[in-house]
mmCIF file of C-alpha atoms (C1' of nucleotides) in Angstrom:
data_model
loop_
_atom_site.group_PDB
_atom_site.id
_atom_site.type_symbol
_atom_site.label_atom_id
_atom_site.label_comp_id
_atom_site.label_asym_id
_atom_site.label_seq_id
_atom_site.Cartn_x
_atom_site.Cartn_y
_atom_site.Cartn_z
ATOM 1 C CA UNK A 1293 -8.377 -10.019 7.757
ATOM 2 C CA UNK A 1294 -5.720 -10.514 4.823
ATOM 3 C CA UNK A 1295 -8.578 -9.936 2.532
ATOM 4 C CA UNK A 1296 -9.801 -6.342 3.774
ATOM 5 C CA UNK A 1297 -5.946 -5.636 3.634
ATOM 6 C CA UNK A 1298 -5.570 -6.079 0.184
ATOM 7 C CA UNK A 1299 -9.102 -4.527 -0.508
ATOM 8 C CA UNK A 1300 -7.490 -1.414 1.401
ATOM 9 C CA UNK A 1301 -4.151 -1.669 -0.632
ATOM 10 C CA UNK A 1302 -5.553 -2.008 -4.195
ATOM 11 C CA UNK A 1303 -7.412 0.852 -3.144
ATOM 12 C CA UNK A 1304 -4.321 2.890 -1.548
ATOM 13 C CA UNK A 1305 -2.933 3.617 -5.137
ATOM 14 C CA UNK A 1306 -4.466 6.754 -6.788
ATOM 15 C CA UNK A 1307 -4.477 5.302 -9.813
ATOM 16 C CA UNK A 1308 -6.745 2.475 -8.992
ATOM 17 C CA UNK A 1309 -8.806 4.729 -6.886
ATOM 18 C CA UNK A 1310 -9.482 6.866 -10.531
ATOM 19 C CA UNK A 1311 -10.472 3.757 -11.879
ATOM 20 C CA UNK A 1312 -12.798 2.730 -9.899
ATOM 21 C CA UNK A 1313 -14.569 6.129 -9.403
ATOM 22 C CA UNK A 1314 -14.939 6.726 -13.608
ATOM 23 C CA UNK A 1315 -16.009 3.096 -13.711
ATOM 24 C CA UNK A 1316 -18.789 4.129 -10.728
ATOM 25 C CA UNK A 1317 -19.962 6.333 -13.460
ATOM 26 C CA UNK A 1318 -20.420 3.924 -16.529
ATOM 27 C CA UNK A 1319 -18.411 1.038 -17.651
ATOM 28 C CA UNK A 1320 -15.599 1.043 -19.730
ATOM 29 C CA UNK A 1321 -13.142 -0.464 -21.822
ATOM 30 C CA UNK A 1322 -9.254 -0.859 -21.287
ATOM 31 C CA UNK A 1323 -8.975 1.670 -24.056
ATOM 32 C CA UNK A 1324 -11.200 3.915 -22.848
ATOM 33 C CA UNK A 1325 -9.677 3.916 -19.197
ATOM 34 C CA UNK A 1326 -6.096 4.467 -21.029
ATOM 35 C CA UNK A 1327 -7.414 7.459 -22.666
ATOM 36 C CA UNK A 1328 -8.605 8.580 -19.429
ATOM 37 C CA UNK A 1329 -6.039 8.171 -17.315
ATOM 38 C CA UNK A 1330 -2.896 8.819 -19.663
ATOM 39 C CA UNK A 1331 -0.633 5.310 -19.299
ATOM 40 C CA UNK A 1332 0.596 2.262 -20.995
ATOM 41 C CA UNK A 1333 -3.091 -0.407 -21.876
ATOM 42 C CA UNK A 1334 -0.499 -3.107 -20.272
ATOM 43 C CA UNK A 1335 -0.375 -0.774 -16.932
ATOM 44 C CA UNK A 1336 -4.304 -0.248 -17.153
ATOM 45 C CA UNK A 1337 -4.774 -4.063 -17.559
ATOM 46 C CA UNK A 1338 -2.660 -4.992 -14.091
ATOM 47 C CA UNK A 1339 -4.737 -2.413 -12.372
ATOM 48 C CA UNK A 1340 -8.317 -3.833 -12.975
ATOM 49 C CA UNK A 1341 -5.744 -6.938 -12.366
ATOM 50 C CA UNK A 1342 -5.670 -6.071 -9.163
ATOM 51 C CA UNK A 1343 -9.181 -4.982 -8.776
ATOM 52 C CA UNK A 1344 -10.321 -7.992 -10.092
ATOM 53 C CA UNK A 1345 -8.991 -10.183 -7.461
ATOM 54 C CA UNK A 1346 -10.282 -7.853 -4.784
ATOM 55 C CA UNK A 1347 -13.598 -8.223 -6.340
ATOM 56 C CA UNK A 1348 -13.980 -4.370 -6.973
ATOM 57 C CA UNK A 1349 -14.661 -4.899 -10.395
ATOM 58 C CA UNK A 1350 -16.678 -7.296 -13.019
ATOM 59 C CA UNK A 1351 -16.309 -7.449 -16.803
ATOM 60 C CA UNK A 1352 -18.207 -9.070 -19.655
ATOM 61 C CA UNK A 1353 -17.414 -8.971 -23.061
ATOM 62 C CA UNK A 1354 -19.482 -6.384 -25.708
ATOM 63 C CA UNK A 1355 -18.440 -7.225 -29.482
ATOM 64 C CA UNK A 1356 -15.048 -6.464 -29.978
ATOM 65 C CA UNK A 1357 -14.224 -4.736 -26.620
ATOM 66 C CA UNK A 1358 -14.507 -5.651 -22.827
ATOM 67 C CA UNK A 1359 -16.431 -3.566 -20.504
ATOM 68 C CA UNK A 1360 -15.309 -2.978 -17.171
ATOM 69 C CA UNK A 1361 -17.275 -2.046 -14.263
ATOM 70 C CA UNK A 1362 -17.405 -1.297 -10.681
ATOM 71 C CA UNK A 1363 -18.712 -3.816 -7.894
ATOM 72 C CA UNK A 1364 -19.998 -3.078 -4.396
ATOM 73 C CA UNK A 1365 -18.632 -5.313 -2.155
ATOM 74 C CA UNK A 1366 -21.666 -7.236 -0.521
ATOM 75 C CA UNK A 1367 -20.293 -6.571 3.090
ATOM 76 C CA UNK A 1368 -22.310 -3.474 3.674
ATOM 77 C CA UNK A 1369 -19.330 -2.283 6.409
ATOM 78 C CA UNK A 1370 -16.781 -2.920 3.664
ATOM 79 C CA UNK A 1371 -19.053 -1.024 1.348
ATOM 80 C CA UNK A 1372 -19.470 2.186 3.279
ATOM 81 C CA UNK A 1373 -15.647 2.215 4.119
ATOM 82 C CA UNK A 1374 -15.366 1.955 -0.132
ATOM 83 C CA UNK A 1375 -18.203 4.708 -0.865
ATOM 84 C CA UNK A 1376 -16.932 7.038 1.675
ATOM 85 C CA UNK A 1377 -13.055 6.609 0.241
ATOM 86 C CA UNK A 1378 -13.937 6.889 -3.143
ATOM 87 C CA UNK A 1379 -16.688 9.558 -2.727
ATOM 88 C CA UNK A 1380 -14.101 11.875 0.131
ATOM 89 C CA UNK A 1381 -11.449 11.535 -3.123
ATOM 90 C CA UNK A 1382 -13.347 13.114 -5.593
ATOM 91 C CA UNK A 1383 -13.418 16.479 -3.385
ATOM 92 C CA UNK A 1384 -9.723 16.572 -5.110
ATOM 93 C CA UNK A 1385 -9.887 18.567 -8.204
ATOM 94 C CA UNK A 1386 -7.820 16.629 -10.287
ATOM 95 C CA UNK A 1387 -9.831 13.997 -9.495
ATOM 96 C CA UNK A 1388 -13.316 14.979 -9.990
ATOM 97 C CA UNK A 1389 -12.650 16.092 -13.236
ATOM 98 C CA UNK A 1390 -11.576 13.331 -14.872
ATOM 99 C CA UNK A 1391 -14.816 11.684 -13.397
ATOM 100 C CA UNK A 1392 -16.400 14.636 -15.449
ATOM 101 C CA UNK A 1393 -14.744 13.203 -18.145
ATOM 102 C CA UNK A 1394 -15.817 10.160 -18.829
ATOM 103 C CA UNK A 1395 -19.175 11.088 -19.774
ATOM 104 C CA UNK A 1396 -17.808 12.372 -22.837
ATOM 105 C CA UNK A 1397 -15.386 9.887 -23.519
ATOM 106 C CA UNK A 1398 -16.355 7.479 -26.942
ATOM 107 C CA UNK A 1399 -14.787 4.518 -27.438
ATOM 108 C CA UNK A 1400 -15.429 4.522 -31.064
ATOM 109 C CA UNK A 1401 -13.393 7.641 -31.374
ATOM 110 C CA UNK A 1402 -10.041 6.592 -28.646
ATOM 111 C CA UNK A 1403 -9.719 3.005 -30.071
ATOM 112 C CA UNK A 1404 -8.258 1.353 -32.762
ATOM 113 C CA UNK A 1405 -5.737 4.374 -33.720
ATOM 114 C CA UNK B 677 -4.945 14.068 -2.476
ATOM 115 C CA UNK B 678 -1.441 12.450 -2.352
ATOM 116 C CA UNK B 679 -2.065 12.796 1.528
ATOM 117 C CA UNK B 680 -5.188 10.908 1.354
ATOM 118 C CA UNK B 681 -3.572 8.378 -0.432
ATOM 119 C CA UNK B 682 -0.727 7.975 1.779
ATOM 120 C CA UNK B 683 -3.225 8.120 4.646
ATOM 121 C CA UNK B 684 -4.661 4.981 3.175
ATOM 122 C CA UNK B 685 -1.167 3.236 2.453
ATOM 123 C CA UNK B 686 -0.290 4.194 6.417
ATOM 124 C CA UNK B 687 -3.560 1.825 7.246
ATOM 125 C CA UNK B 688 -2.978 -0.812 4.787
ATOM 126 C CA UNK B 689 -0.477 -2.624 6.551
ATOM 127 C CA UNK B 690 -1.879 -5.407 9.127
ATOM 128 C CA UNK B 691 1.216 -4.051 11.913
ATOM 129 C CA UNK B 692 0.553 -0.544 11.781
ATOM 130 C CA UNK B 693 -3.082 -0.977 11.735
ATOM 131 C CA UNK B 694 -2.802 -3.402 15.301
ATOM 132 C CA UNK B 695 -0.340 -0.477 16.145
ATOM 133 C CA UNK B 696 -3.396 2.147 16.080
ATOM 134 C CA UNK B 697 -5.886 -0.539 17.155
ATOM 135 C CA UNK B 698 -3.638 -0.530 20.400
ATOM 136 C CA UNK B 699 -2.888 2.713 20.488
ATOM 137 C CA UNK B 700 -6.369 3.492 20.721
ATOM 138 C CA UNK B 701 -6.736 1.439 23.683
ATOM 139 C CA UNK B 702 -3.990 3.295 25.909
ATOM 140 C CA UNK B 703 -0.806 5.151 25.018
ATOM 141 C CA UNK B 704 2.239 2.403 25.355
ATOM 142 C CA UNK B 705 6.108 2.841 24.787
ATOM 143 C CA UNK B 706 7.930 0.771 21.821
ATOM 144 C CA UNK B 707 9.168 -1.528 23.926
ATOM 145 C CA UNK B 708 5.055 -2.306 24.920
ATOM 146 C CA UNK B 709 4.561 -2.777 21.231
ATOM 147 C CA UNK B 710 7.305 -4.591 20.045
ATOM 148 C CA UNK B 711 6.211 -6.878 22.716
ATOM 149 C CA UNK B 712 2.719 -7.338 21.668
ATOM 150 C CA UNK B 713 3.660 -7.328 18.102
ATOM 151 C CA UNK B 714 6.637 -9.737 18.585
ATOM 152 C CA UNK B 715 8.725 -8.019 16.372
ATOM 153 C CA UNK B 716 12.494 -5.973 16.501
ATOM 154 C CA UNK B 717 12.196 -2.756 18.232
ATOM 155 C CA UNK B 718 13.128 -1.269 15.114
ATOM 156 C CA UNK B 719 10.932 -2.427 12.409
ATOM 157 C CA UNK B 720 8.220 -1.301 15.237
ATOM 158 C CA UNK B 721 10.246 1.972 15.270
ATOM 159 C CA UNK B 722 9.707 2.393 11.390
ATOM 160 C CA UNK B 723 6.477 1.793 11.575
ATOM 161 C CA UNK B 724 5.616 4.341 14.457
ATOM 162 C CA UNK B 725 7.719 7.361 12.148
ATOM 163 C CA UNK B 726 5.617 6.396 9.124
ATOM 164 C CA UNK B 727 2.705 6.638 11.432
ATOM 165 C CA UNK B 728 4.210 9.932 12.595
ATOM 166 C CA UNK B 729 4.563 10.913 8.809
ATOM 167 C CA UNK B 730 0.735 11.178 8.697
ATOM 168 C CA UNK B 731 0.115 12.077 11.704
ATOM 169 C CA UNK B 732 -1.901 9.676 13.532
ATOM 170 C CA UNK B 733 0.615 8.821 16.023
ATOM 171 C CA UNK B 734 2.020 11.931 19.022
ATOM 172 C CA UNK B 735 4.505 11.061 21.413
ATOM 173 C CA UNK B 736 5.991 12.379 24.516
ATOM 174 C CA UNK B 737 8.457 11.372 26.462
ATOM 175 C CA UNK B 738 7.757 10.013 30.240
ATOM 176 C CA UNK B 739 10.958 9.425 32.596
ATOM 177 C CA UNK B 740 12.572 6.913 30.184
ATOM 178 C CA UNK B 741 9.928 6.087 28.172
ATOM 179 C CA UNK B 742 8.169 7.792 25.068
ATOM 180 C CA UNK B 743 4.564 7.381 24.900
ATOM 181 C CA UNK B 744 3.021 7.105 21.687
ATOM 182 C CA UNK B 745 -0.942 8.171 21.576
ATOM 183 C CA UNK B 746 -3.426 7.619 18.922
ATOM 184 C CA UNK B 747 -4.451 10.390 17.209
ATOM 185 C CA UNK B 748 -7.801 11.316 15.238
ATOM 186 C CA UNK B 749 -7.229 13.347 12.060
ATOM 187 C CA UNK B 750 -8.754 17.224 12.759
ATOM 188 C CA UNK B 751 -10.907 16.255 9.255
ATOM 189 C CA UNK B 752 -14.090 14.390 10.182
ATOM 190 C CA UNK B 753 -13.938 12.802 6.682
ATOM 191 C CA UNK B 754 -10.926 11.167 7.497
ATOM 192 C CA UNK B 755 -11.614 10.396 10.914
ATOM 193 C CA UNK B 756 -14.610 8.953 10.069
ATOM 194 C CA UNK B 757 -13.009 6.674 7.427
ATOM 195 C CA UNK B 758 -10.261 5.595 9.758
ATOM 196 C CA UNK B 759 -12.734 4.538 12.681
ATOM 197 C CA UNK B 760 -14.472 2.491 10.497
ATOM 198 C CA UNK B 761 -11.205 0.589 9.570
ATOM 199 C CA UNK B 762 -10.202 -0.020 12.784
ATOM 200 C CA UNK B 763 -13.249 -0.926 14.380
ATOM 201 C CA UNK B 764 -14.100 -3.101 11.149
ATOM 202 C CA UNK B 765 -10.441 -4.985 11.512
ATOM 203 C CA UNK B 766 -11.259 -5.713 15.147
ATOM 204 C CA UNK B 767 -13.977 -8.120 14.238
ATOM 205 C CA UNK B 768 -11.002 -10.081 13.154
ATOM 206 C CA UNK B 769 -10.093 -12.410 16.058
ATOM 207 C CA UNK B 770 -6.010 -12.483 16.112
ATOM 208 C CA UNK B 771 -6.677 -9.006 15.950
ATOM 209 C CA UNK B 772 -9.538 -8.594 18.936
ATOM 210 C CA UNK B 773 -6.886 -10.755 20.851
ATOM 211 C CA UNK B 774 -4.231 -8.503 20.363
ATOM 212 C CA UNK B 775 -5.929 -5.694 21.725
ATOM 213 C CA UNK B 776 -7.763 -7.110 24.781
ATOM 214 C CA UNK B 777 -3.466 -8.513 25.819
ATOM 215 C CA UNK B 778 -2.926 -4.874 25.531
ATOM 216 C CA UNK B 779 -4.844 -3.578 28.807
ATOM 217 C CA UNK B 780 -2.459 -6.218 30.720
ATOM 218 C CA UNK B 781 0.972 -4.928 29.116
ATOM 219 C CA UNK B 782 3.231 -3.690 32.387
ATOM 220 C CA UNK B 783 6.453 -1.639 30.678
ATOM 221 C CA UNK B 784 7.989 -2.573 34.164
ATOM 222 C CA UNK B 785 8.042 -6.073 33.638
ATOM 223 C CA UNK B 786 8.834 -6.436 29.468
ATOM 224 C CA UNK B 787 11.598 -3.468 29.235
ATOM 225 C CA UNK B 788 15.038 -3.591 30.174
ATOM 226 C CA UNK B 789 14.998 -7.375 29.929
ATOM 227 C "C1'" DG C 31 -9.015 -19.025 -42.909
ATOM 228 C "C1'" DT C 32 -6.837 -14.546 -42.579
ATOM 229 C "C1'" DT C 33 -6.483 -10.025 -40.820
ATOM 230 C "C1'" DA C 34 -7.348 -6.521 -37.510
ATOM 231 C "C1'" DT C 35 -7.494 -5.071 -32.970
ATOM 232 C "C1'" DA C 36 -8.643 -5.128 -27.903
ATOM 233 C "C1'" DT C 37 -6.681 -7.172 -24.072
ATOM 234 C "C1'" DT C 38 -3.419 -9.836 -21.349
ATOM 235 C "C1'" DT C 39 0.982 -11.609 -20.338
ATOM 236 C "C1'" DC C 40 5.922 -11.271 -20.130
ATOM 237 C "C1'" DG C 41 10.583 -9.446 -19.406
ATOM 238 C "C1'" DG C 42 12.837 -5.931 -17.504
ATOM 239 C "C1'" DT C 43 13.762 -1.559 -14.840
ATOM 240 C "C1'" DC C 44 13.309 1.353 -11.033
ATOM 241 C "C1'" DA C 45 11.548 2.604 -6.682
ATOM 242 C "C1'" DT C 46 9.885 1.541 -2.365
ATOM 243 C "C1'" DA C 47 8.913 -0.930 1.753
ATOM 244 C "C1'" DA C 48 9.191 -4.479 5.441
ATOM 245 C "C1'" DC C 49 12.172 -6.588 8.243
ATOM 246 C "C1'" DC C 50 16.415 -7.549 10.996
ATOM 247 C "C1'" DG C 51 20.746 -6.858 13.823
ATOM 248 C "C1'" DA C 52 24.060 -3.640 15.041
ATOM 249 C "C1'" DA C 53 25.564 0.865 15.829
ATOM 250 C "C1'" DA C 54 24.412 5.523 17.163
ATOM 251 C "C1'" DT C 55 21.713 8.756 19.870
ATOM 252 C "C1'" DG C 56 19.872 10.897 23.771
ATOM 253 C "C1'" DA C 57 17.857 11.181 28.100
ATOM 254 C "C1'" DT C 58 17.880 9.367 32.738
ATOM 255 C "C1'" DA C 59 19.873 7.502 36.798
ATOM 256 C "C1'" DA C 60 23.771 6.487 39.560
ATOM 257 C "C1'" DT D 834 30.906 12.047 34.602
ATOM 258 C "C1'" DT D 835 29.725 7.640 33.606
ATOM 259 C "C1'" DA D 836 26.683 3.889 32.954
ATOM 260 C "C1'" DT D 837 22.213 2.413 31.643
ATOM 261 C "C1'" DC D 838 18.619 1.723 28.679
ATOM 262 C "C1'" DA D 839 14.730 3.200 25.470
ATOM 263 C "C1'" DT D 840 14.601 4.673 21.003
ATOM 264 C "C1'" DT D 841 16.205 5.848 16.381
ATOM 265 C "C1'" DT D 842 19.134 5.384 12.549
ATOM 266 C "C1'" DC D 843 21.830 2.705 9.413
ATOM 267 C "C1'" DG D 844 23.338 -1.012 6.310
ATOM 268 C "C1'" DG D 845 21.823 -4.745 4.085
ATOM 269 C "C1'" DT D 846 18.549 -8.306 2.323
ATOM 270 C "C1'" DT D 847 14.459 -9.662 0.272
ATOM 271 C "C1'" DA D 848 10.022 -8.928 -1.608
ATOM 272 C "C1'" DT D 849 6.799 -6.353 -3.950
ATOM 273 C "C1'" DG D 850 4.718 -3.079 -6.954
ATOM 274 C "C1'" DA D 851 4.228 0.427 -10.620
ATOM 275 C "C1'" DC D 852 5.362 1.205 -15.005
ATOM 276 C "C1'" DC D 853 6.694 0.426 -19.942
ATOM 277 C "C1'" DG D 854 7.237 -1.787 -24.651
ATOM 278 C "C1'" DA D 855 6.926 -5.912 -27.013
ATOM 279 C "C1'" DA D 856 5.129 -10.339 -27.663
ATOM 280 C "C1'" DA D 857 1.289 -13.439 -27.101
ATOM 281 C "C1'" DT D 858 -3.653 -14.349 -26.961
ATOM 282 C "C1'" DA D 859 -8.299 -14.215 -28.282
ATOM 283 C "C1'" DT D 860 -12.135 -12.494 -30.401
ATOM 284 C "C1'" DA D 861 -14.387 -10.216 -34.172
ATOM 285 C "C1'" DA D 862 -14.645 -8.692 -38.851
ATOM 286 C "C1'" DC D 863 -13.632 -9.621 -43.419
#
DNA sequence: GTTATATTTCGGTCATAACCGAAATGATAA
DNA sequence: TTATCATTTCGGTTATGACCGAAATATAAC
């Protein structure tokens, strides 16, 4: 019960919610999602943080960077509740395009400044 | 968006989501609540105006009494959504408890103690 | 090995939220 | 009008969470 709690609270931040829907669309790294998203790499980093230990998101290591990206939870009722949340948020305008976005975002371009 | 996400935060607390799991059984008074929830009339007060706030709780008064009633959001997105995260906490059994105790709560007998 | 750089951790600030008991409010009942 | 009692508001405490910049870590590139 605790655990679908916390699933519902790391995803009742908008921020985190963003997060997970660009990841939906490719992975990314923690530069790529601070480009994206317009905040401190440090802030970025607690947020997949957080979605780490809800198990909404996986990461493995590519050269140089890490790539992030999104996880269905294997409870298909926790799943749908996810999908529908995620999918009913990108109706917002703000939101959907950033998700546009990140198609066009290039890490070799954002990083290393 | 902001009131989709505060939508969410309203459900992502264990005592307000027990306080729409019960309120979808039958409308009940705070003193019925704070009862079942075992906790200060006021904290269960707080809870019921943030409920309020996103208005998934109405209430109206009866005798000496206020009745606070569930309430399904007029969006079917949202509704949708919310269903599923009540009916998907009720498979939780403290919870399932909670909410069978709820068809035996007499207001007579638990108010004015 | 040293440097560069992507990422995480840490210290700190500010805001918010849960909870309680007590006081205030407001409607009912006497 | 006064007393009663359900409910809300208030003051205060404690915990948590979002955010930042800076320091630490770890990997990759040289």
């Amino acid at each position: 019960m605790n655990r679908f709690i916390n699933l519902l609270k790391a995803l009742s931040d908008s921020n985190r919610l963003k997060i997970c829907a660009i990841l939906m669309e490719k992975p990314l790294c923690v530069c790529e999602i601070t480009s994206l998203l317009g905040m401190a790499n440090s802030t970025i980093s607690e947020h997949l943080s957080v979605l780490r230990k809800n198990n909404l998101v996986v990461y493995e290591r590519d050269g140089k960077w890490i790539n992030y990206k999104f996880k269905w939870p294997d409870n298909q009722t926790e799943k749908m509740i996810i999908m529908q949340i995620i999918e009913y948020s990108k109706t917002d305008r703000e939101f959907s395009e950033l998700v546009k976005k990140t198609a066009s975002v290039d890490r070799e371009i954002i990083c290393s400044r």
